[in-house]
Amino acid sequence: MQIAYRAKDITEAHIVAGLLKANDIETYVGGDYLQGAMGEIGAAGFSNIHVEDEDFYSARQVITEYEASSRVTLAKNSDESKPDSYARWFLLVLAVLTLIWLNL
């Protein structure tokens, strides 16, 4: 078996493993129990997806498509910074009103 993908966390590992299984590629997700040793801390870097040697090339193709679609989704969502700007303006107005109220 070879490591086809190193996920950032166990949730992503199972998502990618499900994607591979949907494409008839048998997988093994390693690192399930290693993350439990970290407690409440979000442990990263322990989750690996293993595939058989003969499935490695096709698994990497599916994973490459997954990674490309993730980048496209992140690029589309980059325009969603407006809630942050609204929050900044709200806090600025709130601070100005507080200063005015304190000076009265």
CSV table of C-alpha atoms in Angstrom, one decimal, residues 13-78:
chain,number,residue,atom,x,y,z
A,13,ALA,CA,-9.3,12.2,5.0
A,14,HIS,CA,-12.7,10.4,5.2
A,15,ILE,CA,-14.2,12.8,2.6
A,16,VAL,CA,-11.4,12.0,0.1
A,17,ALA,CA,-11.5,8.3,1.0
A,18,GLY,CA,-15.3,8.3,0.2
A,19,LEU,CA,-14.5,10.1,-3.1
A,20,LEU,CA,-12.0,7.4,-4.0
A,21,LYS,CA,-14.4,4.6,-2.9
A,22,ALA,CA,-17.1,6.2,-5.2
A,23,ASN,CA,-14.6,5.7,-8.0
A,24,ASP,CA,-14.1,2.0,-7.1
A,25,ILE,CA,-10.7,2.5,-5.4
A,26,GLU,CA,-10.3,0.7,-2.1
A,27,THR,CA,-8.8,2.8,0.6
A,28,TYR,CA,-7.5,2.7,4.1
A,29,VAL,CA,-7.5,5.8,6.3
A,30,GLY,CA,-4.7,5.8,8.7
A,31,GLY,CA,-4.3,8.0,11.8
A,32,ASP,CA,-7.8,7.7,13.2
A,33,TYR,CA,-6.6,6.8,16.7
A,34,LEU,CA,-3.6,9.1,16.7
A,35,GLN,CA,-5.7,12.2,16.8
A,36,GLY,CA,-7.5,11.1,19.9
A,37,ALA,CA,-4.2,11.3,21.8
A,38,MET,CA,-4.2,15.1,21.3
A,39,GLY,CA,-7.5,15.6,23.2
A,40,GLU,CA,-9.4,18.7,22.3
A,41,ILE,CA,-6.6,20.2,20.3
A,42,GLY,CA,-7.2,20.0,16.5
A,43,ALA,CA,-4.4,17.7,15.6
A,44,ALA,CA,-3.2,17.8,12.0
A,45,GLY,CA,-0.9,15.8,9.8
A,46,PHE,CA,-1.8,12.4,11.1
A,47,SER,CA,-4.4,11.4,8.6
A,48,ASN,CA,-3.2,9.5,5.5
A,49,ILE,CA,-5.1,7.7,2.8
A,50,HIS,CA,-3.5,4.5,1.7
A,51,VAL,CA,-4.4,2.7,-1.6
A,52,GLU,CA,-3.1,-0.4,-3.2
A,53,ASP,CA,0.0,-0.1,-5.4
A,54,GLU,CA,-2.0,-0.8,-8.6
A,55,ASP,CA,-4.6,1.8,-7.8
A,56,PHE,CA,-2.1,4.6,-6.9
A,57,TYR,CA,-2.1,6.3,-10.3
A,58,SER,CA,-5.9,6.4,-10.7
A,59,ALA,CA,-6.2,7.5,-7.1
A,60,ARG,CA,-3.8,10.4,-7.6
A,61,GLN,CA,-5.9,11.5,-10.7
A,62,VAL,CA,-9.1,11.6,-8.7
A,63,ILE,CA,-7.3,13.5,-5.8
A,64,THR,CA,-5.8,16.0,-8.3
A,65,GLU,CA,-9.3,16.7,-9.6
A,66,TYR,CA,-10.5,17.1,-6.0
A,67,GLU,CA,-7.7,19.5,-5.1
A,68,ALA,CA,-8.4,21.6,-8.3
A,69,SER,CA,-12.1,21.8,-7.5
A,70,SER,CA,-11.2,22.9,-3.9
A,71,ARG,CA,-9.1,25.7,-5.2
A,72,VAL,CA,-11.8,26.9,-7.5
A,73,THR,CA,-14.3,26.8,-4.7
A,74,LEU,CA,-12.0,28.8,-2.5
A,75,ALA,CA,-11.4,31.4,-5.3
A,76,LYS,CA,-15.2,31.8,-5.7
A,77,ASN,CA,-15.7,32.3,-2.0
A,78,SER,CA,-13.0,34.9,-1.7
